[in-house]
Short mmCIF file of C-alpha atoms and ligand atoms in Angstrom, two decimals:
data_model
loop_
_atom_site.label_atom_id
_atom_site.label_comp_id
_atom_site.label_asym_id
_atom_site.label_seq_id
_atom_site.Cartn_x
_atom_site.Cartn_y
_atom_site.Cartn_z
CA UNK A 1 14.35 -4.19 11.39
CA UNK A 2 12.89 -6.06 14.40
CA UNK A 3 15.77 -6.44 17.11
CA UNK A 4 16.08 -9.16 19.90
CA UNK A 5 18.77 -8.20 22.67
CA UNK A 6 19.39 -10.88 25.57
CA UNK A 7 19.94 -9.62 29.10
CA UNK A 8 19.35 -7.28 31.75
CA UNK A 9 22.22 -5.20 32.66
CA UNK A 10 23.97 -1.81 32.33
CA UNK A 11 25.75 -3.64 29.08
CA UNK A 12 22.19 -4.60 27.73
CA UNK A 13 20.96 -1.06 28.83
CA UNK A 14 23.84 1.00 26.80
CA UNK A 15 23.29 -1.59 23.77
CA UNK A 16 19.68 -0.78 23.45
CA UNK A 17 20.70 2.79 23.94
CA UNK A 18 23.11 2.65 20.55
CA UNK A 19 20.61 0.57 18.63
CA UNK A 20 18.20 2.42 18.83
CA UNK A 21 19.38 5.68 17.18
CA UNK A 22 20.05 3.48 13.89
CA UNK A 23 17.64 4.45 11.56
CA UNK A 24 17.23 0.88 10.00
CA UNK A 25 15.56 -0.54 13.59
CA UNK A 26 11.64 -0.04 13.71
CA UNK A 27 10.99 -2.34 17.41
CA UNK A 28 13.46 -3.27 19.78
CA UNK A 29 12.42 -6.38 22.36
CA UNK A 30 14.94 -6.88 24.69
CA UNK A 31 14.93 -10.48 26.96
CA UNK A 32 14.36 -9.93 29.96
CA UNK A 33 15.14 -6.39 30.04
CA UNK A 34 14.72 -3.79 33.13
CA UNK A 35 13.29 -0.57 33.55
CA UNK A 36 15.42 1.06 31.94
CA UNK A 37 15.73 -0.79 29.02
CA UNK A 38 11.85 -0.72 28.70
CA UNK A 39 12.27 3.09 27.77
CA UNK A 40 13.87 2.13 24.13
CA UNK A 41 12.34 -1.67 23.88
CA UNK A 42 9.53 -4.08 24.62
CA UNK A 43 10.61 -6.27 27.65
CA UNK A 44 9.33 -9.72 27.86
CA UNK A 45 9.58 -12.27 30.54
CA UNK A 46 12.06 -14.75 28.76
CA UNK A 47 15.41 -16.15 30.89
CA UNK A 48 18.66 -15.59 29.27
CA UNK A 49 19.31 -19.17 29.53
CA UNK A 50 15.29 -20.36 27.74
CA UNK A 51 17.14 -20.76 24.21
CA UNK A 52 14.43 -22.86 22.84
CA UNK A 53 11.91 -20.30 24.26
CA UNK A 54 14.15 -17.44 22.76
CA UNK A 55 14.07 -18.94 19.28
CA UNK A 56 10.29 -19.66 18.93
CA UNK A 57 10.65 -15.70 20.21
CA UNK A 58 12.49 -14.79 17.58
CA UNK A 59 10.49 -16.49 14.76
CA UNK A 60 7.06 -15.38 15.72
CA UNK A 61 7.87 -11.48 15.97
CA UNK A 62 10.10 -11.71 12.71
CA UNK A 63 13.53 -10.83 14.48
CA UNK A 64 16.26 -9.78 12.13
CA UNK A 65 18.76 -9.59 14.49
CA UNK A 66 19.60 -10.79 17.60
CA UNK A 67 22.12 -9.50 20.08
CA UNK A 68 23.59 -11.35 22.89
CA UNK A 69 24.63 -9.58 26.02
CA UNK A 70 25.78 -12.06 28.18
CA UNK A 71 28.23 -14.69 28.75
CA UNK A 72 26.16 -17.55 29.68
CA UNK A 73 23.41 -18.00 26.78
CA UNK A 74 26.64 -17.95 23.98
CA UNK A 75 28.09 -20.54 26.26
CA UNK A 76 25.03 -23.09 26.42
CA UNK A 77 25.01 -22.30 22.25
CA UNK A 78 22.34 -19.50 21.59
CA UNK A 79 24.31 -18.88 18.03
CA UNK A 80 24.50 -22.54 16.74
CA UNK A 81 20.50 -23.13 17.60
CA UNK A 82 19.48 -20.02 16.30
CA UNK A 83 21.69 -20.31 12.78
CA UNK A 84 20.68 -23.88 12.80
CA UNK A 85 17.16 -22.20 11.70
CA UNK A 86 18.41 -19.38 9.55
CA UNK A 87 17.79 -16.63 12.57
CA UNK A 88 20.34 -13.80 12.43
CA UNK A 89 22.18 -13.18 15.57
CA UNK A 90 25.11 -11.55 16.80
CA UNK A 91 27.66 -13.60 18.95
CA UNK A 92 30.38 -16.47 18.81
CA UNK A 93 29.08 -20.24 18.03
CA UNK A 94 29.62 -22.44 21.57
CA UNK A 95 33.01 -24.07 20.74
CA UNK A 96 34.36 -20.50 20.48
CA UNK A 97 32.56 -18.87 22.95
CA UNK A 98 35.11 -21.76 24.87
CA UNK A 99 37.51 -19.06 25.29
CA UNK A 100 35.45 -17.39 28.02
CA UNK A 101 33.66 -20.54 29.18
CA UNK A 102 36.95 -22.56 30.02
CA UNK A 103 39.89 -20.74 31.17
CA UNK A 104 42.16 -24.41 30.34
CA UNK A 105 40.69 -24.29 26.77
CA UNK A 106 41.57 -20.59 26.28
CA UNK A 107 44.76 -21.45 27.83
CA UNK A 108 46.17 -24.18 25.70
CA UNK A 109 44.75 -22.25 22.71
CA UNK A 110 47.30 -19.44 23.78
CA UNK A 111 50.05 -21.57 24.37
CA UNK A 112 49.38 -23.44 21.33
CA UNK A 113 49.42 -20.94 19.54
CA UNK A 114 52.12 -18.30 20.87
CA UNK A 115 49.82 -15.31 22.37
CA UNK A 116 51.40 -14.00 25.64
CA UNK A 117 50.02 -14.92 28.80
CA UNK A 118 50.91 -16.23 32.52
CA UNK A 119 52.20 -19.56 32.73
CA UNK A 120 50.05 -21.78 34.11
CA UNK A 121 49.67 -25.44 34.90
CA UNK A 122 46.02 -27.36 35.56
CA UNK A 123 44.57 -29.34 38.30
CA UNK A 124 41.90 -31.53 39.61
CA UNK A 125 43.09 -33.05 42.35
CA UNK A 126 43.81 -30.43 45.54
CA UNK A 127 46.64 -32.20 47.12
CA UNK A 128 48.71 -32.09 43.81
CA UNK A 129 47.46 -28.34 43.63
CA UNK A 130 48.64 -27.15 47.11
CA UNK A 131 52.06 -29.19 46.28
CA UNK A 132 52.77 -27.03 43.21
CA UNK A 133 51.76 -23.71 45.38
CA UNK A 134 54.59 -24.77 47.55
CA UNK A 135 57.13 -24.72 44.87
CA UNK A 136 55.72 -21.12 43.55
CA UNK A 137 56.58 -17.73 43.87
CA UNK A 138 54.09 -15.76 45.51
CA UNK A 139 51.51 -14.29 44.69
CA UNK A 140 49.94 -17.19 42.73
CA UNK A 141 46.42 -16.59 40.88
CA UNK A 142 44.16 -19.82 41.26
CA UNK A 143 41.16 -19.72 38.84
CA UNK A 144 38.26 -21.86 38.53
CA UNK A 145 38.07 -23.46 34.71
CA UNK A 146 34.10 -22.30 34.27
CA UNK A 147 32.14 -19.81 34.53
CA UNK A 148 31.81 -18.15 38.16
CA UNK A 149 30.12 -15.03 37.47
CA UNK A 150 33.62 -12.83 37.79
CA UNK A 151 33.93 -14.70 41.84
CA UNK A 152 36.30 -17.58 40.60
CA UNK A 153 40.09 -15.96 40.85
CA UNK A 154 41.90 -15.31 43.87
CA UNK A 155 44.76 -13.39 43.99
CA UNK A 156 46.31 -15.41 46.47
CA UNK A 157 49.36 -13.57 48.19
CA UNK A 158 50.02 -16.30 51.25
CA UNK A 159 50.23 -20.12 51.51
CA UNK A 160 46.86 -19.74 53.67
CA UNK A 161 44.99 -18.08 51.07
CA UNK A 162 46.08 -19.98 47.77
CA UNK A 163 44.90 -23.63 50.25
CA UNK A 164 41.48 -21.68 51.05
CA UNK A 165 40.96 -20.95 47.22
CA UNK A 166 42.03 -24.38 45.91
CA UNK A 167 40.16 -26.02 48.99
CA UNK A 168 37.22 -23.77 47.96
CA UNK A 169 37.21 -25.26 44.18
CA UNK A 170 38.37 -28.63 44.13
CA UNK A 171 37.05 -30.31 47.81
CA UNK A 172 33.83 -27.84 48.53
CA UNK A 173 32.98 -27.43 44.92
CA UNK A 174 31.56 -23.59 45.72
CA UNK A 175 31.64 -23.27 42.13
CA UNK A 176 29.74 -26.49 41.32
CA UNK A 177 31.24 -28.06 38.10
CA UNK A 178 32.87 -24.56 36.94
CA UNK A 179 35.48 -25.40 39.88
CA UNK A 180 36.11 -29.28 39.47
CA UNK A 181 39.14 -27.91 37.39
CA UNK A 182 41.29 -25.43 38.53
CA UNK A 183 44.04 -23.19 36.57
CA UNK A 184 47.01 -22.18 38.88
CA UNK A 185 49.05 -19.16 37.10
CA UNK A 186 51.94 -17.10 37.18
CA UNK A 187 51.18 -13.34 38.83
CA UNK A 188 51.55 -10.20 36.09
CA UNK A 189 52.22 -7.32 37.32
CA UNK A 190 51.71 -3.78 35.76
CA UNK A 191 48.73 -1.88 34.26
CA UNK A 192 45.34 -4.04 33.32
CA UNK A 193 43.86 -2.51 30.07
CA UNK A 194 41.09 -4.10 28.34
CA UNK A 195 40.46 -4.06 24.47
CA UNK A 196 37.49 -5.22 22.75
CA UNK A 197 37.13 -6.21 19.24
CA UNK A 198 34.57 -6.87 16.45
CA UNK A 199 35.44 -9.88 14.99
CA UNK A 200 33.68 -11.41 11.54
CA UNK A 201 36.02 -14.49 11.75
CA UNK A 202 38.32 -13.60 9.10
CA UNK A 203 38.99 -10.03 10.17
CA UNK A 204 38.95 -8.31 13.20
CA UNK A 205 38.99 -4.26 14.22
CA UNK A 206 39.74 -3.57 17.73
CA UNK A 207 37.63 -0.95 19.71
CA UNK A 208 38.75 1.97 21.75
CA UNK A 209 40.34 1.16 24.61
CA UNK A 210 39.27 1.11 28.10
CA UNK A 211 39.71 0.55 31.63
CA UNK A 212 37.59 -1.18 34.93
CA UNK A 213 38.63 -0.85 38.19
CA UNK A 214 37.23 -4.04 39.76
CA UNK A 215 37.73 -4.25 43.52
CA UNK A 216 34.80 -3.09 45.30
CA UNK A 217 36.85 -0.48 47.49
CA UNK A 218 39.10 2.79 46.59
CA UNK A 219 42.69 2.34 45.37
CA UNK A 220 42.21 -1.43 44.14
CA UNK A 221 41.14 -2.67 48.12
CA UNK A 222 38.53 -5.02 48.81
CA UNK A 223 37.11 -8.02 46.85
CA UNK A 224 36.66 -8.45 43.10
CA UNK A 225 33.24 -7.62 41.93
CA UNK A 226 32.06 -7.56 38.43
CA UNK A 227 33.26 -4.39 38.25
CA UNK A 228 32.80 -1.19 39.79
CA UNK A 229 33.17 1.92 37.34
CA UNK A 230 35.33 2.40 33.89
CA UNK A 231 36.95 5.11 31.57
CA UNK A 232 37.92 5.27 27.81
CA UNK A 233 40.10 5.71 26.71
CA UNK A 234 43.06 4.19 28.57
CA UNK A 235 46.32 6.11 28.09
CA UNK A 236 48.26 3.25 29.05
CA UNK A 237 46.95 1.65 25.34
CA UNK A 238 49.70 3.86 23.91
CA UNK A 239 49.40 3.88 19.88
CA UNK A 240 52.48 1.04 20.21
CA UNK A 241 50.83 -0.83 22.52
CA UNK A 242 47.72 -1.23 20.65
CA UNK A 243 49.68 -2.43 17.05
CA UNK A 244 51.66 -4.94 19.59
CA UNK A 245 47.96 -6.46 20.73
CA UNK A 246 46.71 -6.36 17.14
CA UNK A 247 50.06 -7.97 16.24
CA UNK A 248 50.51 -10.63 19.48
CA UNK A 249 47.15 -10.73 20.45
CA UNK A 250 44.20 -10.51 17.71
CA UNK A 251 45.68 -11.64 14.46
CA UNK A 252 46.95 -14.83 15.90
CA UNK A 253 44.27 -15.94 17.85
CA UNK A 254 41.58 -15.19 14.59
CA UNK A 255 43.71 -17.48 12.56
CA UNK A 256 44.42 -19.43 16.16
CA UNK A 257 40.30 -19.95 15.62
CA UNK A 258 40.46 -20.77 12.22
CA UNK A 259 42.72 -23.49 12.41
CA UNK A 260 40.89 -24.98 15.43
CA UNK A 261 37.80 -25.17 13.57
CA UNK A 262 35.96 -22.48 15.60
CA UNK A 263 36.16 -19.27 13.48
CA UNK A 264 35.35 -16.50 16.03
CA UNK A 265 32.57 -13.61 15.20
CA UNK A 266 31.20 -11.45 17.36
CA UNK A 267 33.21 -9.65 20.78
CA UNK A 268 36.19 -10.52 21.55
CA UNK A 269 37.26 -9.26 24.64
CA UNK A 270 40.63 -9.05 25.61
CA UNK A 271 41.71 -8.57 29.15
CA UNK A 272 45.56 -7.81 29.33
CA UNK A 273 48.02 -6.55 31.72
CA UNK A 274 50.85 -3.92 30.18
CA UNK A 275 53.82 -5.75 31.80
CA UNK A 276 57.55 -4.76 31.12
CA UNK A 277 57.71 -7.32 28.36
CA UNK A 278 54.66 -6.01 26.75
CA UNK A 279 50.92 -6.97 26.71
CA UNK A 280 50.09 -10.17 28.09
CA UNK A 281 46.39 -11.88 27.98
CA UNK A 282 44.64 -12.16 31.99
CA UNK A 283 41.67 -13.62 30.13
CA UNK A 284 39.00 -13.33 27.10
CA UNK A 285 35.68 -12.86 27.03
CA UNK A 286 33.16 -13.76 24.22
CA UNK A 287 30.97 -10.39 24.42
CA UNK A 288 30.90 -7.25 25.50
CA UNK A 289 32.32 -6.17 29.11
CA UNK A 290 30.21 -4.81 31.50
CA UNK A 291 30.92 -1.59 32.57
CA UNK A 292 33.16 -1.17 29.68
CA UNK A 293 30.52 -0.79 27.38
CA UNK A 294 29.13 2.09 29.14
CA UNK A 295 31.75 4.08 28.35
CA UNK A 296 33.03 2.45 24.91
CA UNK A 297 29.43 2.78 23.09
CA UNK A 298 28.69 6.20 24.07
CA UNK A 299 32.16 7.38 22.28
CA UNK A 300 31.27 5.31 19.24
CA UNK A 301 30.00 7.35 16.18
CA UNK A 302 29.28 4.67 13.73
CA UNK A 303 25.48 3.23 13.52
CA UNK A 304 26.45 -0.32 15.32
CA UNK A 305 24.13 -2.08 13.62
CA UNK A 306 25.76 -1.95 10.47
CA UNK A 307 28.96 -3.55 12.56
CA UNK A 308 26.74 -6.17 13.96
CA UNK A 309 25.58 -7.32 10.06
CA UNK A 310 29.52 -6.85 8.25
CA UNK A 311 30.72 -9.24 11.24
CA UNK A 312 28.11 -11.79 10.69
CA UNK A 313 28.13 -11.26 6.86
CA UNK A 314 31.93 -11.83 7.04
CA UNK A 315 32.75 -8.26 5.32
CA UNK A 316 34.22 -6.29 8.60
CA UNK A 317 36.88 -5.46 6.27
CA UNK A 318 34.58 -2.58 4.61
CA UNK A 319 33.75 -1.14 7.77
CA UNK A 320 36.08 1.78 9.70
CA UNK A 321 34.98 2.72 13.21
CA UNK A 322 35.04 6.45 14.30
CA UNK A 323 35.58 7.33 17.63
CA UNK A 324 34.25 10.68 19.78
CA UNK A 325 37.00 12.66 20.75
CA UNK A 326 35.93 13.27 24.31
CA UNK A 327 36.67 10.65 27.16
CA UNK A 328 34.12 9.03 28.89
CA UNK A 329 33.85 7.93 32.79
CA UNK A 330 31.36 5.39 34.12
CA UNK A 331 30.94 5.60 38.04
CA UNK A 332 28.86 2.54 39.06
CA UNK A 333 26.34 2.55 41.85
CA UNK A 334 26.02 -0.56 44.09
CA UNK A 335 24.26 -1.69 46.80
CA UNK A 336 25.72 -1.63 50.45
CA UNK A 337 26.78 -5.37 50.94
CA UNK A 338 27.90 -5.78 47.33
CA UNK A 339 29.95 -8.14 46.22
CA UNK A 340 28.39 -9.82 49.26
CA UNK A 341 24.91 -10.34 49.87
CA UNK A 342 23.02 -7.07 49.83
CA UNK A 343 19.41 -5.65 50.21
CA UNK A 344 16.76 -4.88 47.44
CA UNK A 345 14.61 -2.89 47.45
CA UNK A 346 15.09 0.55 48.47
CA UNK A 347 13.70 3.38 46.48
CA UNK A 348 16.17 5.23 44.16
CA UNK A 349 15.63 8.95 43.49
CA UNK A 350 16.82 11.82 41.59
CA UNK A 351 17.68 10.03 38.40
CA UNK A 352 15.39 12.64 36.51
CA UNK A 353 17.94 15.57 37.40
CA UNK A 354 20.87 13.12 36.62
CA UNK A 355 19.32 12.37 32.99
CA UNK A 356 19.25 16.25 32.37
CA UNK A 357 22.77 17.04 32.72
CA UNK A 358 24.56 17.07 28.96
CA UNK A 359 26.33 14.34 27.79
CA UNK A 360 25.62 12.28 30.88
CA UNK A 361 23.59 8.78 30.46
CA UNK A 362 22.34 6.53 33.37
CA UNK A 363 22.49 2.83 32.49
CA UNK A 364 20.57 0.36 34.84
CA UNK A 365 21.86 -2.46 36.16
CA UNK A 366 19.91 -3.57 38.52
CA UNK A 367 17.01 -1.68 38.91
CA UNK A 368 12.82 -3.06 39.08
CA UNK A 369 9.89 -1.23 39.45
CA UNK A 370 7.32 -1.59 42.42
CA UNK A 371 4.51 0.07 42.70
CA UNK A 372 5.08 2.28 39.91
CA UNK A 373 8.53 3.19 42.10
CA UNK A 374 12.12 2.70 41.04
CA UNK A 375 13.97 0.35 43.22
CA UNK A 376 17.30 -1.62 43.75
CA UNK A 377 17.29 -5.14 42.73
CA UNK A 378 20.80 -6.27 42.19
CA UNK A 379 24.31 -5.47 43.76
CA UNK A 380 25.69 -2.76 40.43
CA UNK A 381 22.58 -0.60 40.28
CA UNK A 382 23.37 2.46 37.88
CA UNK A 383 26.17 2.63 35.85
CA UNK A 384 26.79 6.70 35.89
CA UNK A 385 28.47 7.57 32.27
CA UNK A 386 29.28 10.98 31.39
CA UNK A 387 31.39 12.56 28.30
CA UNK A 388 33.91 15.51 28.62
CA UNK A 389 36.41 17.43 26.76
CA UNK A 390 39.27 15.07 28.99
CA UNK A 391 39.46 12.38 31.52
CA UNK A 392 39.55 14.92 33.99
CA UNK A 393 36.33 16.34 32.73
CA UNK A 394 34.86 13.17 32.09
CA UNK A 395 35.57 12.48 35.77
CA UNK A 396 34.22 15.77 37.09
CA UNK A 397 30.68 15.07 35.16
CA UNK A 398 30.20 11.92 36.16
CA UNK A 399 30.71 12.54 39.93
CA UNK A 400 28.88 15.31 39.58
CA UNK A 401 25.74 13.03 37.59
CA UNK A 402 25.70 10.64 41.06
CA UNK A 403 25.55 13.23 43.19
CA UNK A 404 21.64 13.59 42.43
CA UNK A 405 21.14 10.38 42.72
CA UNK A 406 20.48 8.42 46.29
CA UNK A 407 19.56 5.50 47.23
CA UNK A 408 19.92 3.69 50.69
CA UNK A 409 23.05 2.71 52.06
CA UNK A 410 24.52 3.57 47.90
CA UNK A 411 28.18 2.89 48.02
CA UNK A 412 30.35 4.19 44.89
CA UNK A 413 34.31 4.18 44.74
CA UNK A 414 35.75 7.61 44.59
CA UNK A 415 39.21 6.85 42.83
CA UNK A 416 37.12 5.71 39.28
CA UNK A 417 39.83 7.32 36.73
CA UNK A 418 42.42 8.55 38.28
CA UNK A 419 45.01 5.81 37.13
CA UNK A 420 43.87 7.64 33.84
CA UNK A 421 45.20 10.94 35.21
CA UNK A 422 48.84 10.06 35.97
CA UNK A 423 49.61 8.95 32.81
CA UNK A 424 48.83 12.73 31.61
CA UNK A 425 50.72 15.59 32.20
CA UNK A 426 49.82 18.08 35.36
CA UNK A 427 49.02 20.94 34.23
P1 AMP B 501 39.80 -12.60 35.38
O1 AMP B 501 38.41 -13.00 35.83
O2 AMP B 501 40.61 -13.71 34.79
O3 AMP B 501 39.82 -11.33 34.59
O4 AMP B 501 40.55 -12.16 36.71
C1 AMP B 501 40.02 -11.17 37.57
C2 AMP B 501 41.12 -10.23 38.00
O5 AMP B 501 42.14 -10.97 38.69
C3 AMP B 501 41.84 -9.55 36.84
O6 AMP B 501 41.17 -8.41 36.40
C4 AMP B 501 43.17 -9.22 37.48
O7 AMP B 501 43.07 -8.07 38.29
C5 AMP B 501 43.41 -10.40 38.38
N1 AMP B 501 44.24 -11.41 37.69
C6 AMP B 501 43.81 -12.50 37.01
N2 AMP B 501 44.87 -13.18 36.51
C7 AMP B 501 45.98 -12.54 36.89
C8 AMP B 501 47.37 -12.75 36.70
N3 AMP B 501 47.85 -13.83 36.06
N4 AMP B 501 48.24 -11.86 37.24
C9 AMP B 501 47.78 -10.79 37.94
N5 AMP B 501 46.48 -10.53 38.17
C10 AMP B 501 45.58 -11.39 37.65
#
């Protein structure tokens, strides 16, 4: 088979990765790609948002199968166009990928339809907004409707900062059209957990579980970024907590999707926070998370493209996924400046050693090549995965994996899986 993946991050990276040890897949081409990537496919200089340029892609090097990484090409309706001419690709049609690209639609689908979440109410107008901040209980979490590439929720935990954030949205439109509507919601507190799930509009089967730790600095400080190192799996998905998701969560929202006239195939990624009543949705997402990826698809055993084809062929029920036992840690690289502006540019070495050690895989984020050099070119540069027996030995070998790596002014949180840890035993 002739594959087509879309994208140019660590996800993208780690997906090329998996396909490419299934023995069914002759030539990968991956759009745009990096240098990573390049190692396993053919990059070529196609945007993730050129659909029509994609497609004539597609047709002309007889593409089986194409897999969407990102967000923002299922959004503008890659799926639709491409099925509309008979091409094979993985991913929700636009009016479901709706669930990621409009926090109010997935919203009232939720409330429609019963699946736990925050209350929330909607505005468009910032003087109404700040009134009903007035009347809440602190902290409030505002969130721009859109798409905001992961920058559009603040966590806001005084008057001062809910204004700046609904000011921010609705009067200086920093988010463009994403932010003309804003979603103002109740704050859950507990343990965030995400669980992704192949989903072949009928059935679903949710993945191992996982966990990002998205603030740029140690022990959840700093601002958001788009997310800063992972494990799987997540001992606070108990056994019970998963069948409640599958129960409150999935099921529901696959018939929720049915009903609506949007049946959903492809990812669907659940973000949730473990409250005292239970799992409650923070948000979906229509594909694969980024870093969760990096450490979900190295612990998956089965050959993924014959997941990709049951969920489009509608026969996920035939399909049972096997998991590694070990756990897996992703530490992710960034750039000094990250989430804020940063520089390019600066020559990364050692990632030769860091390749070596067992069970350890570098995924590149944002990474070009000049001059025949390796060099930084976005804010998450290397996503650091490594396997082990435990989370504790996961955690060991990844550390261990970015110490041979270096890179100007490299910045890496030091706390990535230790929430794991105290939900084990001490030894
Ligand atoms: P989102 O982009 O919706 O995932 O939000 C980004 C982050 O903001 C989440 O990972 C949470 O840490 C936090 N967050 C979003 N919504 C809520 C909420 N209702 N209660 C508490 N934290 C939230």
């Amino acid at each position: 088979m002739n594959i087509l993946i879309i994208g140019s991050g660590g996800r993208e990276h780690t997906l090329a990765w998996k396909i490419k040890q299934s023995p069914k897949v002759t030539k990968i081409y991956c759009a745009p790609g990096n240098p990573g990537i390049a190692e396993y496919a053919e990059c070529i200089d196609l945007k993730i948002e050129d659909i029509a340029g994609l497609k004539t892609f597609a047709k002309e090097k007889n593409i089986q199968l194409t897999v969407v990484g990102p967000e923002i090409p299922l959004a503008l309706g890659i799926v639709d166009e491409f099925q509309k001419d008979g091409l094979r690709i993985f991913g929700p049609s636009q009016a479901a990928a709706q669930l990621e690209s409009s926090k109010l639609f997935s919203k009232k689908i939720m409330k429609k339809y019963k699946i736990p979440t925050a209350n929330y109410e909607t505005f468009t107008d910032p003087q109404l907004a700040l009134e009903h901040v007035y009347m809440s209980r602190f902290p409030v979490v505002i969130k721009a409707d859109g798409l905001a590439a992961g920058k559009g929720v603040t966590v806001a935990i005084s008057l001062v900062e809910a204004k700046r954030a609904i000011n921010a949205a609705l009067k200086d439109k920093v988010f463009g059209e994403a932010g003309a509507k804003i979603v103002i919601e109740e704050f859950l507190s507990g343990e965030e957990a995400s669980i992704l799930a192949f989903c072949d509009g009928t059935n679903f089967i949710p993945m191992t579980s996982a966990q990002d730790h998205k603030t740029i600095y140690d022990e959840d400080k700093g601002p958001n970024t788009g997310g800063m190192g992972t494990y799987s799996p997540a001992p606070v998905v108990t056994k019970a907590v998963l069948e409640q998701v599958n129960e409150t969560v999935f099921k529901p929202m696959m018939a929720a999707m049915i009903q609506e006239k949007a049946p959903y195939v492809g990812i669907l990624y659940a973000g949730l926070m473990i409250t005292a009543d239970g799992p409650k949705v923070i948000e979906f997402n229509c594909r694969f998370g980024d870093p969760e990826t990096q450490v979900i698809l190295p612990r998956l055993k089965n050959d993924i493209i014959d997941v990709f084809e049951a969920c489009i062929d509608g026969t996920l029920d035939q399909i049972q996924l096997e998991w590694r036992p070990e756990a897996a840690v992703c530490v992710v690289l960034a750039a000094d400046g990250y989430p804020g502006n940063y520089k390019k540019g600066d020559i990364i070495s050692g990632l030769d050693l860091a390749k070596q050690l067992p069970d350890t895989h570098i995924f590149h984020a944002g990474t070009a090549l000049e001059k025949n050099q390796l060099v930084t070119s976005g804010g998450r540069v290397l996503g650091v995965t490594a396997l082990g027996t435990d989370i504790r030995t996961a955690i060991k070998n990844s550390y261990r994996a970015t110490e041979a790596i270096a890179f100007s002014g490299m910045h890496k949180r030091k706390d990535i899986g230790l929430k794991a840890l105290k939900h084990l035993k001490q030894p």
